[in-house]
XYZ file of N, CA and C in Angstrom:
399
model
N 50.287 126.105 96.880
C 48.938 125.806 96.429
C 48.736 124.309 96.214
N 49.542 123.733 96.011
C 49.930 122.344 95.807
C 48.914 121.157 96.935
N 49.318 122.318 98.452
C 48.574 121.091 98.948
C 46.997 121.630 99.519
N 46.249 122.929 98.923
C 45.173 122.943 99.249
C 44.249 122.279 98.398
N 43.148 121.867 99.078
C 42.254 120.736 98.792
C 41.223 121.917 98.080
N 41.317 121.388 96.990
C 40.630 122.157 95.529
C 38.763 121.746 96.547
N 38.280 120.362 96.267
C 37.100 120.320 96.678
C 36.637 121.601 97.803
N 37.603 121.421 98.823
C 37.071 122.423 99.923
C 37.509 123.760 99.960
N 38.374 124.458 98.715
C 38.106 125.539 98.393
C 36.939 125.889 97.433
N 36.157 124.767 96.708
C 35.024 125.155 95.980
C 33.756 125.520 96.881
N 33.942 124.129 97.778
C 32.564 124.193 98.779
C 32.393 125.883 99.459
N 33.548 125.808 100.179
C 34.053 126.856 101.262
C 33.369 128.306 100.364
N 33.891 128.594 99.174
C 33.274 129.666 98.018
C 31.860 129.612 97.790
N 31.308 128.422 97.520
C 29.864 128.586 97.808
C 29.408 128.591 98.782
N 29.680 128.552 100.292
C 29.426 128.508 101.253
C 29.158 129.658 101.755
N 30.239 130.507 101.689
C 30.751 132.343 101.644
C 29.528 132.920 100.751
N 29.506 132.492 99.645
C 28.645 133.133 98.623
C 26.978 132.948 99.293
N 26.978 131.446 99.246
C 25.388 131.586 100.027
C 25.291 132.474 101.353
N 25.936 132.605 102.051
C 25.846 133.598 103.421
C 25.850 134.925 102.660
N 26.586 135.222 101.479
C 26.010 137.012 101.211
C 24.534 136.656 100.547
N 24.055 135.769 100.264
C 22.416 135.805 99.418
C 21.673 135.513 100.723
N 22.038 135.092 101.422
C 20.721 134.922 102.988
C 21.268 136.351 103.829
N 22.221 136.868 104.047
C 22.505 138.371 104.688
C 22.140 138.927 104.122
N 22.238 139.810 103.036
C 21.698 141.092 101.804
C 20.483 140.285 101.214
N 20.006 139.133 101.667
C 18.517 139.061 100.726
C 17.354 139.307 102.148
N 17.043 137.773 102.868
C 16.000 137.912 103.812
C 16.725 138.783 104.877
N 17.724 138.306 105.817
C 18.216 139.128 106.964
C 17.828 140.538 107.370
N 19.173 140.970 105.895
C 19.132 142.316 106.290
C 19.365 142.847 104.744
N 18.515 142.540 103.777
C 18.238 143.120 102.452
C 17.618 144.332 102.295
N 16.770 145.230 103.164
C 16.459 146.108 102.907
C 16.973 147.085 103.883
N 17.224 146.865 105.176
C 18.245 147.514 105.624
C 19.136 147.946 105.200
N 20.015 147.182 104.480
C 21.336 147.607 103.761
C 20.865 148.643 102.716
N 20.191 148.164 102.153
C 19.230 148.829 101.189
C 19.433 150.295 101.395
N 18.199 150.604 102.100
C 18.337 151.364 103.130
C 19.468 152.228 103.092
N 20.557 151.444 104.104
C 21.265 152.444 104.446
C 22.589 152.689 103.184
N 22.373 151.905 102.398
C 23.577 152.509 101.248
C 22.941 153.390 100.578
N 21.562 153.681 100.584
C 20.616 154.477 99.095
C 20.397 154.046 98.048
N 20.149 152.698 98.068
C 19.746 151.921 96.513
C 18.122 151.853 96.197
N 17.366 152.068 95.459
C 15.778 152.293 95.235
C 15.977 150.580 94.515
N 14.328 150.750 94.947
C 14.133 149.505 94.344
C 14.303 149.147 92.889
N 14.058 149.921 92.478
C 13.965 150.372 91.215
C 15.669 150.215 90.691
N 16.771 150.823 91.382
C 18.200 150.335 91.025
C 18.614 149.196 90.943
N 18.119 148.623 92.150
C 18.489 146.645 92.322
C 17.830 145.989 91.706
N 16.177 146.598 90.670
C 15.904 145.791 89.688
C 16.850 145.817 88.413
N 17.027 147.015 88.131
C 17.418 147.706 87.026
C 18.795 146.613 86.446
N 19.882 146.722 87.542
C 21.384 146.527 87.699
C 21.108 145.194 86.799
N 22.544 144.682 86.682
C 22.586 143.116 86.049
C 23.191 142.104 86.935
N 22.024 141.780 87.477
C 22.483 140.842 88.445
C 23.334 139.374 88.076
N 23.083 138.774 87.051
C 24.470 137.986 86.151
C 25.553 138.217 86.725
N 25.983 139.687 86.068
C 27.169 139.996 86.008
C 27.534 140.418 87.558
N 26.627 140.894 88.597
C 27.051 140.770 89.967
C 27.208 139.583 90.536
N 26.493 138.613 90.498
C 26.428 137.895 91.089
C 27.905 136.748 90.390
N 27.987 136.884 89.432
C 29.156 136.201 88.903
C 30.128 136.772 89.606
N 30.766 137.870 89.231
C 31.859 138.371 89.857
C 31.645 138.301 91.661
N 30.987 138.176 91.829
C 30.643 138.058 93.107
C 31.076 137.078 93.420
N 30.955 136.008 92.815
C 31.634 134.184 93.240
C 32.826 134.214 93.024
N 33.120 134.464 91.714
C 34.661 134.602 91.527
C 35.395 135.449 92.975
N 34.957 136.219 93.160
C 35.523 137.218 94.507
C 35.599 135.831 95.656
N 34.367 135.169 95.831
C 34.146 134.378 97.071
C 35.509 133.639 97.134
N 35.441 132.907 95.313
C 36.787 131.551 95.295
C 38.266 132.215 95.391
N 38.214 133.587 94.897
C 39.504 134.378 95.327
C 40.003 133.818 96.600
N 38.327 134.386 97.613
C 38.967 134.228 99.346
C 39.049 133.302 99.590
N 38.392 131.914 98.875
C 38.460 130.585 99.640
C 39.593 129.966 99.358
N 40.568 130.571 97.943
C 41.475 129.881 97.328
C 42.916 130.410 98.841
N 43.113 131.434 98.895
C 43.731 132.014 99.666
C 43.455 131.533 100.987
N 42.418 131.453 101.739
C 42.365 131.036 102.889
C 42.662 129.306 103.073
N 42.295 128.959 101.786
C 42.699 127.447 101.636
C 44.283 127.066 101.713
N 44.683 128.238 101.060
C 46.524 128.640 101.383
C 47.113 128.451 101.997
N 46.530 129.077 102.954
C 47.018 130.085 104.604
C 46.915 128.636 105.290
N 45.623 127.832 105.341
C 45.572 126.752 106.196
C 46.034 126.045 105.843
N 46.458 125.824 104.730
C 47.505 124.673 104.086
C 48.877 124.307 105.123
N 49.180 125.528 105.325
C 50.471 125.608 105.776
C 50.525 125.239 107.142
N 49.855 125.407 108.128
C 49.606 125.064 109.266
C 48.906 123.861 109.682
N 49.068 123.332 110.800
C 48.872 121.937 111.356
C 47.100 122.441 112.141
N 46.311 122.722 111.939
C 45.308 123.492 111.969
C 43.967 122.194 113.119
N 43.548 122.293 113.785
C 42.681 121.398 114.556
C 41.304 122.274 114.305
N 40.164 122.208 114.527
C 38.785 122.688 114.143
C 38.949 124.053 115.007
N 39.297 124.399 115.868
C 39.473 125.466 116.790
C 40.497 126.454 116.287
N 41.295 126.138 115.783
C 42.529 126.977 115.039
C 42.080 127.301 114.101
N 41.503 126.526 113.354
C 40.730 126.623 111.714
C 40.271 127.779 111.907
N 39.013 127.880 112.432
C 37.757 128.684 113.233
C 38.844 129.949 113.403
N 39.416 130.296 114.162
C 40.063 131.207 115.004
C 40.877 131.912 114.065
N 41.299 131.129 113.058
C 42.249 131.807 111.426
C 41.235 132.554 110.768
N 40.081 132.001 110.229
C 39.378 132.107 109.536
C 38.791 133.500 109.837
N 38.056 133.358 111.068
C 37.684 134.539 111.776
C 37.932 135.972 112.137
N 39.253 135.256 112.599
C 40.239 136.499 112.900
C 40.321 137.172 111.696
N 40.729 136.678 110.914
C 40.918 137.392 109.379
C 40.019 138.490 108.958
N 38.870 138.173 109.303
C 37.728 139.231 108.979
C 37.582 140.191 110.198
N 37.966 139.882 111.451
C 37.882 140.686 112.675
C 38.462 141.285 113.013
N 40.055 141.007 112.689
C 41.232 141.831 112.624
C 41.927 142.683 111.362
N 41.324 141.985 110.194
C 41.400 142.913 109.084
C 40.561 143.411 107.969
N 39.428 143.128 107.836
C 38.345 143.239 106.881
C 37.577 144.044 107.934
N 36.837 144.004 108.795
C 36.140 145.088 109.735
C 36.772 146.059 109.346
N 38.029 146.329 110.483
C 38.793 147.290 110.221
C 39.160 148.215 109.373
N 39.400 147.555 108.299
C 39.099 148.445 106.340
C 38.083 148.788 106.610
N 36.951 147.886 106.345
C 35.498 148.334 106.279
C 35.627 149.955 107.075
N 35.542 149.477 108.398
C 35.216 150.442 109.510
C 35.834 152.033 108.869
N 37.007 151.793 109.034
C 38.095 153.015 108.577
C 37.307 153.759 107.437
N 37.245 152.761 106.318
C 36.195 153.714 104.736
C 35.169 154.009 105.225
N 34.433 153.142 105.959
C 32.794 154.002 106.442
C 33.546 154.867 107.427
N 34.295 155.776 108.111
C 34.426 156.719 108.910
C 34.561 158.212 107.918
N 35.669 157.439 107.134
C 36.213 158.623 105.994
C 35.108 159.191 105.379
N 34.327 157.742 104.761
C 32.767 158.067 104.047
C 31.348 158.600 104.275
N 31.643 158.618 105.859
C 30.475 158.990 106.554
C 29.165 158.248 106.615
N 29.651 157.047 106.421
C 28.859 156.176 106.086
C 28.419 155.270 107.803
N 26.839 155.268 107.817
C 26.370 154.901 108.809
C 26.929 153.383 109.681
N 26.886 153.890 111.124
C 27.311 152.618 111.978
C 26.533 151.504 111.537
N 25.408 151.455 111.202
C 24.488 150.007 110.729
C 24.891 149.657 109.644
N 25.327 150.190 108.660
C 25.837 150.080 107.381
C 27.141 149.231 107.927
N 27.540 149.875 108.506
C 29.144 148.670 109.072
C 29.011 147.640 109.839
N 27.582 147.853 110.850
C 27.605 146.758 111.357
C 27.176 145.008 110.470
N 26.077 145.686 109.531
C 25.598 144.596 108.290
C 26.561 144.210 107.240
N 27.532 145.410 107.162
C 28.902 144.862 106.311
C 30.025 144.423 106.650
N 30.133 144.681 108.022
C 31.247 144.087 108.988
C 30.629 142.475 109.313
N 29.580 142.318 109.687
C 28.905 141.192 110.277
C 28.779 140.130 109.649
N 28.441 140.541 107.994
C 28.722 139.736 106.944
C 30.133 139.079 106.712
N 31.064 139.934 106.625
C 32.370 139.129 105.996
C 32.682 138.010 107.193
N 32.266 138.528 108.587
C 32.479 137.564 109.724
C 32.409 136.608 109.372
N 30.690 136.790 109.271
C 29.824 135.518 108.712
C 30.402 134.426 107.762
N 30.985 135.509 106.857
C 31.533 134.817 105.483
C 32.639 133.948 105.641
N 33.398 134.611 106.609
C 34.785 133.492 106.841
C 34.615 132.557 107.980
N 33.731 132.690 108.592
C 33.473 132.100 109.569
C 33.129 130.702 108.835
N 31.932 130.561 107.535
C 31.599 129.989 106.924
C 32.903 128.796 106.467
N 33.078 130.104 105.427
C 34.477 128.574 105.030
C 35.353 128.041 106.116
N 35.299 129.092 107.003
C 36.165 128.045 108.128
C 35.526 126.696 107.814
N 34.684 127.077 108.715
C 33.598 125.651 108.890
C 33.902 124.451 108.165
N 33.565 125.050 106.582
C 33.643 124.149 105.375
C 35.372 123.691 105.702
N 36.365 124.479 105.658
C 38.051 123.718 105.852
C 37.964 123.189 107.065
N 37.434 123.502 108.276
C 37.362 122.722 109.144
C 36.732 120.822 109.400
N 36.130 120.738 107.972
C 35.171 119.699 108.049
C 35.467 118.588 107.005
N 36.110 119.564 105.657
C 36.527 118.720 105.014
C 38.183 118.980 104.658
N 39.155 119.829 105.497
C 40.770 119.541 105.429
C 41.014 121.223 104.213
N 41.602 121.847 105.041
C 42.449 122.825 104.174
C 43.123 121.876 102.721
């Protein structure tokens, strides 16, 4: 942990975090909606504080870890990208996918929750790609 760059695991976490508030808000906010069964009336209700907090903390979890992973490697903007990515394409889909099969939970539902984490790591790539694991 020593040699990941604290700044660009913060950015990288808000970076991740803003891509789930533009996916689940304008994108595809009521879609998801939609297809998980939440009323409007629930997503007023809930405490969004306390989601949205734990929600960041979750983001800096992944950015702290992915800040890790690239630490260790001699990483060029294309490798960055391709770590980052892969990660969600080769193992976060995949979970996803597998629980929505078990769950019966709709292909659009996976595609907006699969598409997201893409999104999401794709993101901090970006951010470690720009300013150094």
């Amino acid at each position: 942990m020593a040699n990941a760059n604290l700044l660009a695991i913060i950015v990288a976490a808000a970076a991740g975090f803003l891509v789930g508030g533009i996916w689940y808000g304008p994108l595809f906010g009521k879609a998801w909606q939609h297809e998980i069964g939440l009323s409007d009336e629930e997503i007023k209700s809930s405490n969004m504080a306390k989601i949205f907090g734990i929600t960041f903390l979750f983001s800096l979890l992944s950015a702290v870890f992915l800040g890790h992973l690239l630490a260790h490697f001699d990483t060029d903007f294309q490798r960055t990208m391709m770590i980052s990515t892969g990660i969600a394409i080769g193992f976060i889909a995949p979970a996803i996918g597998t629980n929505y099969l078990f769950g019966r939970k709709s292909g659009k539902l996976f595609a907006i929750d699969a598409g997201y984490w893409i999104v999401f790591y794709a993101a901090m790539g970006l951010v470690f790609a720009l300013l150094g694991a």
